Tab-separated table of C-alpha atoms and ligand atoms in Angstrom:
chain	number	residue	atom	x	y	z
A	1	MET	CA	140.249	109.689	109.286
A	2	THR	CA	137.020	111.569	108.473
A	3	GLN	CA	133.924	109.590	109.471
A	4	ARG	CA	131.298	109.023	106.761
A	5	TYR	CA	127.507	108.621	107.000
A	6	ASP	CA	124.727	108.357	104.465
A	7	VAL	CA	122.937	111.348	106.002
A	8	ILE	CA	123.793	113.889	108.693
A	9	VAL	CA	120.813	115.576	110.333
A	10	ALA	CA	121.472	118.902	112.065
A	11	GLY	CA	118.950	119.440	114.888
A	12	GLY	CA	116.919	116.942	116.866
A	13	GLY	CA	113.553	118.776	116.955
A	14	PRO	CA	110.477	117.291	115.231
A	15	ALA	CA	111.791	118.019	111.712
A	16	GLY	CA	115.203	116.435	112.278
A	17	ALA	CA	113.852	113.550	114.345
A	18	THR	CA	111.243	112.726	111.679
A	19	ALA	CA	113.820	112.783	108.873
A	20	ALA	CA	116.143	110.585	110.976
A	21	PHE	CA	113.264	108.215	111.771
A	22	TYR	CA	112.289	107.581	108.127
A	23	LEU	CA	115.898	107.432	106.897
A	24	GLY	CA	116.896	105.022	109.682
A	25	GLN	CA	113.822	102.885	109.029
A	26	ALA	CA	114.975	102.533	105.401
A	27	GLY	CA	118.373	101.294	106.590
A	28	ARG	CA	120.397	104.452	105.990
A	29	LYS	CA	123.342	105.201	108.258
A	30	VAL	CA	122.247	108.411	109.967
A	31	LEU	CA	123.986	110.770	112.375
A	32	VAL	CA	121.979	113.402	114.266
A	33	LEU	CA	123.968	116.356	115.621
A	34	GLU	CA	121.988	118.239	118.272
A	35	LYS	CA	123.285	121.456	119.776
A	36	GLU	CA	121.672	121.009	123.213
A	37	LEU	CA	121.758	118.253	125.785
A	38	LEU	CA	118.416	116.437	125.722
A	39	PRO	CA	115.804	116.798	127.045
A	40	ARG	CA	115.962	120.539	126.329
A	41	TYR	CA	113.261	123.165	126.812
A	42	LYS	CA	111.713	124.442	123.557
A	43	THR	CA	109.569	127.555	123.592
A	44	CYS	CA	106.292	126.206	122.205
A	45	GLY	CA	102.609	125.901	123.087
A	46	GLY	CA	102.928	122.188	122.375
A	47	ALA	CA	99.534	121.766	120.670
A	48	VAL	CA	99.529	119.061	118.022
A	49	SER	CA	96.790	117.023	116.403
A	50	SER	CA	96.764	113.312	117.246
A	51	ARG	CA	96.063	112.588	113.577
A	52	VAL	CA	99.428	114.112	112.639
A	53	LEU	CA	101.127	111.801	115.139
A	54	SER	CA	99.202	108.731	114.025
A	55	GLN	CA	101.432	108.361	110.923
A	56	PHE	CA	104.235	107.044	113.152
A	57	PRO	CA	104.151	103.298	113.911
A	58	PHE	CA	104.296	103.898	117.677
A	59	SER	CA	102.075	105.584	120.232
A	60	PHE	CA	102.846	109.018	121.669
A	61	ASP	CA	100.723	108.305	124.775
A	62	PRO	CA	103.746	108.367	127.132
A	63	VAL	CA	104.417	112.028	126.294
A	64	ILE	CA	100.894	113.373	125.886
A	65	GLN	CA	100.187	115.605	128.871
A	66	THR	CA	96.496	116.185	128.137
A	67	ARG	CA	94.011	115.782	125.300
A	68	VAL	CA	91.586	118.637	124.915
A	69	ASN	CA	87.949	117.941	124.205
A	70	ALA	CA	87.017	121.548	123.441
A	71	VAL	CA	88.537	124.604	121.792
A	72	SER	CA	87.329	128.057	122.808
A	73	TYR	CA	87.774	131.043	120.519
A	74	ALA	CA	87.565	134.460	122.139
A	75	LEU	CA	87.195	137.846	120.546
A	76	ARG	CA	87.634	140.404	123.270
A	77	ASP	CA	85.201	139.206	125.952
A	78	GLN	CA	82.929	137.128	123.720
A	79	ILE	CA	83.687	133.427	123.700
A	80	ILE	CA	82.485	130.433	121.756
A	81	THR	CA	83.386	126.858	122.614
A	82	ILE	CA	83.531	124.042	120.099
A	83	PRO	CA	83.695	120.400	121.191
A	84	VAL	CA	86.606	118.502	119.681
A	85	ARG	CA	85.711	115.032	118.532
A	86	GLU	CA	87.574	112.120	120.103
A	87	ALA	CA	89.857	114.486	122.009
A	88	SER	CA	91.995	114.732	118.884
A	89	LEU	CA	94.078	117.742	119.935
A	90	CYS	CA	97.039	116.760	122.127
A	91	MET	CA	99.107	118.914	124.433
A	92	VAL	CA	102.753	118.039	124.901
A	93	MET	CA	105.814	119.471	126.609
A	94	ARG	CA	108.380	119.733	123.862
A	95	SER	CA	111.277	118.650	126.090
A	96	GLU	CA	109.632	115.219	126.501
A	97	PHE	CA	108.014	115.049	123.070
A	98	ASP	CA	111.153	115.820	121.054
A	99	SER	CA	113.342	113.377	123.015
A	100	PHE	CA	110.677	110.687	122.671
A	101	LEU	CA	110.391	111.106	118.900
A	102	LEU	CA	114.156	111.239	118.426
A	103	GLY	CA	114.532	108.171	120.641
A	104	HIS	CA	112.597	106.159	118.030
A	105	ALA	CA	115.036	106.995	115.231
A	106	GLN	CA	117.504	104.284	114.299
A	107	ALA	CA	120.328	106.772	114.212
A	108	GLU	CA	123.464	107.715	116.051
A	109	ILE	CA	122.658	110.777	118.140
A	110	ARG	CA	125.290	113.166	119.431
A	111	GLN	CA	123.893	115.673	121.907
A	112	GLY	CA	125.632	118.871	122.935
A	113	THR	CA	127.248	118.939	119.494
A	114	PRO	CA	126.437	122.095	117.519
A	115	VAL	CA	127.209	122.213	113.813
A	116	ARG	CA	129.570	125.110	113.134
A	117	ALA	CA	130.194	124.954	109.388
A	118	VAL	CA	128.970	123.098	106.328
A	119	GLN	CA	130.835	122.636	103.102
A	120	GLU	CA	129.401	121.004	100.017
A	121	THR	CA	131.522	119.496	97.243
A	122	ALA	CA	130.649	117.359	94.220
A	123	GLY	CA	131.043	114.098	96.163
A	124	ALA	CA	129.994	114.876	99.734
A	125	VAL	CA	128.826	117.294	102.347
A	126	THR	CA	131.341	117.943	105.120
A	127	VAL	CA	130.101	119.147	108.478
A	128	GLU	CA	132.323	120.683	111.093
A	129	THR	CA	131.213	120.652	114.723
A	130	VAL	CA	132.024	123.304	117.293
A	131	ALA	CA	134.563	120.880	118.780
A	132	GLY	CA	136.378	120.983	115.429
A	133	GLU	CA	135.438	117.456	114.341
A	134	ARG	CA	134.864	117.005	110.586
A	135	ILE	CA	132.246	114.479	109.459
A	136	GLN	CA	131.188	113.599	105.902
A	137	ALA	CA	127.919	112.347	104.436
A	138	ASP	CA	126.214	111.922	101.091
A	139	TYR	CA	123.405	114.249	102.217
A	140	MET	CA	122.432	116.551	105.013
A	141	VAL	CA	119.030	117.485	106.423
A	142	ALA	CA	119.271	120.903	108.056
A	143	ALA	CA	116.607	120.985	110.761
A	144	ASP	CA	118.399	123.421	113.027
A	145	GLY	CA	115.405	125.641	113.718
A	146	ALA	CA	114.308	129.231	113.157
A	147	ASN	CA	117.825	130.700	113.226
A	148	SER	CA	119.261	127.966	111.019
A	149	MET	CA	123.014	128.320	110.841
A	150	VAL	CA	123.071	125.865	107.939
A	151	ALA	CA	120.581	127.867	105.821
A	152	ARG	CA	122.660	130.979	106.435
A	153	SER	CA	125.929	129.343	105.502
A	154	LEU	CA	124.427	127.897	102.309
A	155	GLY	CA	123.038	131.299	101.324
A	156	LEU	CA	119.426	130.045	101.469
A	157	ARG	CA	116.387	131.828	102.936
A	158	ARG	CA	117.932	135.271	103.050
A	159	LYS	CA	114.598	137.086	103.385
A	160	LYS	CA	112.581	135.721	106.272
A	161	THR	CA	109.183	136.669	107.633
A	162	LEU	CA	109.460	136.355	111.396
A	163	ALA	CA	106.705	136.600	113.977
A	164	GLY	CA	107.563	137.266	117.616
A	165	ALA	CA	106.176	135.108	120.401
A	166	ILE	CA	106.503	134.539	124.118
A	167	GLU	CA	105.546	131.553	126.185
A	168	ILE	CA	105.160	131.096	129.939
A	169	GLU	CA	104.771	127.825	131.815
A	170	ALA	CA	102.417	129.134	134.505
A	171	ALA	CA	101.799	127.326	137.767
A	172	VAL	CA	98.206	128.143	138.737
A	173	PRO	CA	95.906	127.272	141.646
A	174	GLU	CA	94.103	123.934	141.380
A	175	ALA	CA	90.727	125.615	140.674
A	176	THR	CA	92.173	127.569	137.711
A	177	LEU	CA	93.852	124.451	136.351
A	178	ARG	CA	90.553	122.574	136.608
A	179	ARG	CA	88.738	125.367	134.716
A	180	PHE	CA	91.067	125.103	131.737
A	181	MET	CA	91.765	121.375	131.847
A	182	ASN	CA	90.752	119.770	128.518
A	183	ASN	CA	90.017	123.160	126.954
A	184	ALA	CA	92.401	125.077	124.672
A	185	VAL	CA	91.656	128.803	124.447
A	186	LEU	CA	92.658	131.068	121.539
A	187	ILE	CA	92.149	134.794	122.126
A	188	PHE	CA	91.896	137.195	119.179
A	189	GLY	CA	91.483	140.944	118.836
A	190	GLU	CA	94.148	141.831	121.400
A	191	ILE	CA	97.271	142.331	119.300
A	192	GLY	CA	97.499	143.214	115.558
A	193	VAL	CA	97.997	140.118	113.454
A	194	GLY	CA	98.298	137.466	116.139
A	195	TYR	CA	96.640	135.896	119.140
A	196	ALA	CA	97.134	134.795	122.724
A	197	TRP	CA	96.566	131.261	123.978
A	198	ILE	CA	95.961	129.182	127.085
A	199	PHE	CA	96.890	125.526	126.675
A	200	PRO	CA	96.390	123.052	129.541
A	201	LYS	CA	99.200	120.729	130.573
A	202	ALA	CA	99.111	118.004	133.224
A	203	ASP	CA	100.084	120.260	136.147
A	204	HIS	CA	100.203	123.828	134.773
A	205	LEU	CA	99.039	126.075	131.936
A	206	SER	CA	101.185	126.999	128.932
A	207	ILE	CA	100.189	130.543	128.096
A	208	GLY	CA	101.579	132.755	125.388
A	209	ILE	CA	101.108	135.282	122.653
A	210	GLY	CA	102.482	135.638	119.140
A	211	ALA	CA	102.176	138.348	116.494
A	212	LEU	CA	103.638	139.589	113.241
A	213	ASN	CA	105.828	142.661	113.735
A	214	PRO	CA	104.910	143.410	117.353
A	215	ARG	CA	106.110	146.729	118.764
A	216	PRO	CA	108.866	146.296	121.367
A	217	GLY	CA	107.375	145.323	124.718
A	218	ASP	CA	103.854	144.841	123.317
A	219	LEU	CA	103.808	141.063	123.650
A	220	GLN	CA	104.585	141.221	127.387
A	221	VAL	CA	102.157	144.026	128.160
A	222	VAL	CA	99.255	142.556	126.183
A	223	LEU	CA	99.796	139.042	127.544
A	224	GLU	CA	99.765	140.310	131.118
A	225	ARG	CA	96.618	142.354	130.494
A	226	VAL	CA	94.772	139.475	128.810
A	227	MET	CA	95.761	136.861	131.387
A	228	GLN	CA	94.689	139.139	134.211
A	229	ARG	CA	91.183	139.157	132.715
A	230	TYR	CA	91.304	135.350	132.631
A	231	GLY	CA	92.356	135.223	136.298
A	232	ILE	CA	95.863	133.945	135.543
A	233	SER	CA	98.712	135.664	137.371
A	234	ILE	CA	102.019	135.858	135.524
A	235	GLN	CA	103.951	138.154	137.811
A	236	SER	CA	106.862	135.864	138.567
A	237	PRO	CA	107.300	133.026	136.059
A	238	GLU	CA	110.093	132.939	133.530
A	239	ARG	CA	109.179	134.252	130.049
A	240	HIS	CA	110.585	132.508	127.004
A	241	GLY	CA	110.775	134.524	123.791
A	242	HIS	CA	111.329	133.006	120.361
A	243	THR	CA	110.782	133.835	116.709
A	244	LEU	CA	108.367	131.997	114.436
A	245	PRO	CA	109.575	131.757	110.825
A	246	VAL	CA	106.261	132.175	109.059
A	247	TYR	CA	105.840	130.938	105.480
A	248	SER	CA	105.563	133.781	102.999
A	249	ARG	CA	106.493	132.641	99.462
A	250	PRO	CA	107.953	129.780	97.423
A	251	GLU	CA	111.719	129.608	97.660
A	252	LEU	CA	114.599	127.223	97.153
A	253	LEU	CA	114.838	124.862	100.136
A	254	GLY	CA	117.982	122.984	99.323
A	255	THR	CA	121.190	122.540	97.402
A	256	HIS	CA	122.446	119.342	95.699
A	257	ARG	CA	123.154	117.683	99.026
A	258	CYS	CA	121.563	119.761	101.824
A	259	LEU	CA	117.817	120.032	102.428
A	260	LEU	CA	116.191	122.470	104.865
A	261	ALA	CA	113.291	121.174	106.972
A	262	GLY	CA	110.848	122.586	109.532
A	263	ASP	CA	111.557	126.042	110.946
A	264	ALA	CA	114.907	126.103	109.129
A	265	ALA	CA	112.826	126.085	105.914
A	266	GLY	CA	110.371	128.720	107.236
A	267	LEU	CA	107.295	126.489	107.145
A	268	VAL	CA	105.164	127.812	110.027
A	269	ASP	CA	101.506	128.147	108.987
A	270	PRO	CA	100.905	131.869	108.356
A	271	PHE	CA	97.331	131.688	109.683
A	272	THR	CA	97.378	129.261	112.620
A	273	GLY	CA	101.024	129.712	113.639
A	274	GLU	CA	101.464	125.935	113.899
A	275	GLY	CA	104.897	124.564	113.145
A	276	ILE	CA	105.121	121.019	114.541
A	277	ARG	CA	102.875	119.607	111.802
A	278	PHE	CA	104.999	121.138	109.053
A	279	ALA	CA	108.274	120.199	110.726
A	280	ILE	CA	107.106	116.581	110.707
A	281	LYS	CA	105.779	116.792	107.146
A	282	SER	CA	108.895	118.403	105.723
A	283	GLY	CA	111.219	116.098	107.686
A	284	ARG	CA	109.430	113.178	106.063
A	285	LYS	CA	109.545	114.797	102.612
A	286	ALA	CA	113.306	115.359	103.007
A	287	ALA	CA	113.788	111.678	103.874
A	288	GLU	CA	111.638	110.643	100.904
A	289	ALA	CA	113.543	112.853	98.454
A	290	ILE	CA	116.876	111.434	99.670
A	291	LEU	CA	115.619	107.829	99.626
A	292	ALA	CA	114.349	108.353	96.073
A	293	GLY	CA	117.812	109.639	95.115
A	294	ARG	CA	116.154	112.882	93.985
A	295	PRO	CA	117.118	115.613	96.453
A	296	GLU	CA	116.514	118.179	93.722
A	297	SER	CA	112.791	117.286	93.871
A	298	TYR	CA	112.526	118.347	97.528
A	299	THR	CA	111.594	122.000	97.024
A	300	SER	CA	108.702	121.085	94.730
A	301	ARG	CA	107.586	118.224	97.016
A	302	VAL	CA	107.356	120.709	99.898
A	303	ASP	CA	105.642	123.266	97.721
A	304	ARG	CA	102.981	120.758	96.636
A	305	SER	CA	102.282	119.441	100.112
A	306	ILE	CA	102.791	122.586	102.220
A	307	GLY	CA	103.586	125.765	100.252
A	308	ARG	CA	100.476	125.908	98.070
A	309	ASN	CA	98.250	125.535	101.093
A	310	HIS	CA	100.211	128.110	103.110
A	311	ARG	CA	99.791	130.664	100.303
A	312	LEU	CA	96.029	130.368	100.728
A	313	GLY	CA	96.583	130.601	104.491
A	314	ASN	CA	98.347	133.888	103.894
A	315	GLY	CA	95.231	135.167	102.146
A	316	MET	CA	93.008	133.913	104.994
A	317	ASN	CA	95.259	135.701	107.425
A	318	LYS	CA	94.859	139.027	105.630
A	319	VAL	CA	91.067	138.768	105.489
A	320	PHE	CA	90.647	137.469	109.049
A	321	TYR	CA	92.727	140.179	110.703
A	322	ARG	CA	91.355	142.970	108.494
A	323	PHE	CA	87.745	141.979	109.228
A	324	THR	CA	88.155	140.161	112.540
A	325	ARG	CA	84.663	140.581	113.971
A	326	PRO	CA	82.719	139.554	110.838
A	327	SER	CA	85.168	136.693	110.256
A	328	PHE	CA	84.733	135.537	113.847
A	329	ASN	CA	80.956	135.614	113.536
A	330	LEU	CA	80.633	134.224	110.035
A	331	ALA	CA	83.318	131.545	110.190
A	332	LEU	CA	84.159	130.533	113.743
A	333	ARG	CA	80.533	130.672	114.938
A	334	ASN	CA	79.520	128.392	112.101
A	335	PRO	CA	79.618	124.878	113.656
A	336	VAL	CA	80.402	123.206	110.325
A	337	VAL	CA	83.347	125.551	109.738
A	338	SER	CA	84.710	125.177	113.261
A	339	HIS	CA	84.546	121.405	112.820
A	340	ALA	CA	86.340	121.743	109.468
A	341	LEU	CA	89.020	123.771	111.243
A	342	MET	CA	89.821	120.685	113.323
A	343	GLY	CA	90.214	118.818	110.023
A	344	LEU	CA	92.749	121.470	109.032
A	345	PHE	CA	94.775	121.009	112.248
A	346	GLY	CA	94.619	117.264	111.657
A	347	ASP	CA	95.956	117.706	108.109
A	348	ARG	CA	92.793	116.101	106.708
A	349	ILE	CA	91.824	119.162	104.665
A	350	GLY	CA	93.547	122.333	103.437
A	351	TYR	CA	92.539	125.982	103.237
A	352	ALA	CA	90.809	125.496	99.854
A	353	SER	CA	88.381	123.043	101.467
A	354	LEU	CA	87.936	125.285	104.473
A	355	LEU	CA	87.073	128.255	102.250
A	356	LEU	CA	84.616	126.118	100.322
A	357	THR	CA	82.977	125.052	103.585
A	358	ILE	CA	82.678	128.690	104.691
A	359	ALA	CA	81.052	129.657	101.376
A	360	SER	CA	78.716	126.659	101.132
A	361	THR	CA	77.428	126.728	104.731
A	362	PHE	CA	76.954	130.464	104.944
A	363	PRO	CA	73.366	130.217	106.328
A	364	LEU	CA	74.743	128.429	109.412
A	365	ALA	CA	76.935	131.410	110.324
A	366	THR	CA	76.514	132.720	113.882
A	367	LEU	CA	74.671	129.531	114.927
A	368	THR	CA	77.122	128.737	117.737
A	369	LYS	CA	76.167	130.518	120.933
A	370	LYS	CA	78.484	133.229	122.260
A	371	ILE	CA	78.997	133.658	125.990
A	372	THR	CA	80.739	136.392	127.945
A	373	LEU	CA	84.135	135.940	129.582
A	374	GLU	CA	82.454	136.100	132.991
A	375	GLU	CA	80.073	133.272	132.054
A	376	PHE	CA	82.998	131.305	130.638
A	377	LEU	CA	85.067	131.645	133.802
A	378	ASN	CA	82.163	130.667	136.018
A	379	TYR	CA	81.127	127.736	133.883
B	401	FAD	C1	105.982	130.690	121.504
B	401	FAD	C2	105.783	129.611	120.471
B	401	FAD	C3	104.663	128.777	120.554
B	401	FAD	C4	104.461	127.764	119.585
B	401	FAD	N1	103.386	126.933	119.729
B	401	FAD	C5	103.184	125.960	118.821
B	401	FAD	C6	102.106	125.030	118.977
B	401	FAD	O1	101.365	125.060	119.961
B	401	FAD	N2	101.908	124.082	118.008
B	401	FAD	C7	102.729	124.008	116.919
B	401	FAD	O2	102.491	123.146	116.056
B	401	FAD	N3	103.790	124.842	116.766
B	401	FAD	C8	104.044	125.794	117.691
B	401	FAD	N4	105.136	126.617	117.564
B	401	FAD	C9	106.075	126.401	116.435
B	401	FAD	C10	106.978	125.200	116.709
B	401	FAD	O3	107.562	125.316	117.997
B	401	FAD	C11	108.091	125.095	115.656
B	401	FAD	O4	107.561	125.327	114.382
B	401	FAD	C12	108.755	123.716	115.704
B	401	FAD	O5	109.478	123.568	116.903
B	401	FAD	C13	109.701	123.507	114.516
B	401	FAD	O6	110.403	122.294	114.672
B	401	FAD	P1	111.876	122.132	114.072
B	401	FAD	O7	112.255	120.728	114.318
B	401	FAD	O8	111.921	122.662	112.705
B	401	FAD	O9	112.785	123.130	114.932
B	401	FAD	P2	113.099	123.134	116.485
B	401	FAD	O10	112.025	122.488	117.250
B	401	FAD	O11	113.457	124.537	116.812
B	401	FAD	O12	114.382	122.219	116.613
B	401	FAD	C14	115.625	122.643	116.112
B	401	FAD	C15	116.723	121.897	116.853
B	401	FAD	O13	117.975	122.221	116.260
B	401	FAD	C16	118.922	122.413	117.278
B	401	FAD	N5	119.998	123.275	116.728
B	401	FAD	C17	119.990	124.610	116.528
B	401	FAD	N6	121.146	125.017	115.981
B	401	FAD	C18	121.903	123.908	115.825
B	401	FAD	C19	123.220	123.680	115.317
B	401	FAD	N7	123.989	124.682	114.864
B	401	FAD	N8	123.690	122.406	115.305
B	401	FAD	C20	122.927	121.369	115.768
B	401	FAD	N9	121.677	121.539	116.277
B	401	FAD	C21	121.169	122.794	116.278
B	401	FAD	C22	118.139	123.054	118.416
B	401	FAD	O14	118.781	122.863	119.659
B	401	FAD	C23	116.811	122.293	118.317
B	401	FAD	O15	116.797	121.146	119.122
B	401	FAD	C24	105.380	127.614	118.513
B	401	FAD	C25	106.512	128.448	118.442
B	401	FAD	C26	106.714	129.443	119.409
B	401	FAD	C27	107.940	130.303	119.311
C-alpha cells in the first residue's frame, strides 16, 4: 500500500528543515527525504545573522562555532574594519547546523533517501525514491538545493543564473587563527563580480571565493594568490566547489501541489551571496502557504518578501562592481551605512532602506579609517 503524508519535504538543508519545522509545529504529518546521511558536509561559508535564527523558539548556541564582533572589508590592500554590535553575526559549520535545525522538526526523517521522480495528479503528489518506494502526500516542498531534481522534473526554473564558488576548511597555525578569530573578512576587487572571504570557525578558518561567470580555473588561482597575501597557506587542503543559484527575476516557484524553496527556488542574494537567510525565509513561506490552504499564493508571498528586495540588490550589484572604488569609499567607509549593512544581514532592513541611508548620510562618506593589509595583519 502507498504511504500517505500531509507534506513531503525533499532535502533537509535549512529550507527543507524550516518548512518541516513549521509544518510539524502546526500538527501536519511530514516526511523529510534527504539524499545524504546526516551530518553531511555542505560547501558554505556558514555566516548567518543571529537575528535570522532568533525567530525559532530554541537556541542555536550548541552549533554556533564563533560569533564575530567585527567585519573587515578589503579592497585590494586597503582595509576598513567595522565593529558588529552584540556579536550578531554567527559562524556555523553546516554539517552541525543543518542536522541541529532538522532535529527540531516534528517530522519523520529518512536519510540516505534521494527523491528520484515526482508526479503530480489532481488529488496528490507521488514521490518515488531511488530505492523504488512510492510515497504520496497532499503537498511537497522541494528544498533539494541548487541542482534541484524536483524543479527540473516539474519544468520549473529552466533559466538559472549560477555563480561559481569554492570553499576550503583551512587548518592554520594558532597565531593566524587568533588574528582572524571574531573577525569576518570580505575581500573585493580581486575577481570580476564576486569576492573572497575569510570566516573564523572554532578551530580553523573557512576561506573561499565566489563570482558570477568566472573563467575556468580563475577561482582557484585568485583564491591562492589572495590568501598568500593574508598569510594563509592553502597548498594541501581539500577544495569544495559548488554553484550558487543567484536570484535574477520573478518566476513561477510552484505548481498546484509542489513548492520550491531555498536554492531550489534560486533565492541567493545577488549582492551579498547569502543563501541561508532566504532558505529559511522561503521554507517558512512555503509552510505558511500550505497551512493557509493557498499554495498558489506562494510565488507572490516569496516575491513580496524576497524577490522585490533582490531586484534592488541586483541593481546594487551592477553599480558596486562597475564603480568598486568609489562605492567602497562612499558606502562602506560611511559608518552609518556599514552599520545599516548589518541590519540588512539581520533582515531588519532591505536594499531600499540601505540606499536611502547611503543618500541621506553622504557627508559621512570616507569617515571610517582605512589601514593597509600590513597594518591589519600586524594589528
Ligand atoms: C562556497 C559557498 C559559500 C556560501 N557561503 C554562505 C554563507 O556564508 N552564508 C549564507 O547565508 N549562504 C552561503 N552560501 C549559500 C548557502 O549555502 C545556500 O544558499 C543554502 O545552503 C541553501 O539552503 P537549501 O536548504 O536551499 O539547500 P541546501 O543547503 O543545498 O540543502 C539541500 C539538501 O537537499 C538534499 N538533496 C539534494 N537532492 C536531493 C534529492 N534528489 N532528494 C532528497 N534530497 C536531496 C541535499 O543533500 C541537501 O541536504 C554559500 C554557498 C556556497 C556554494
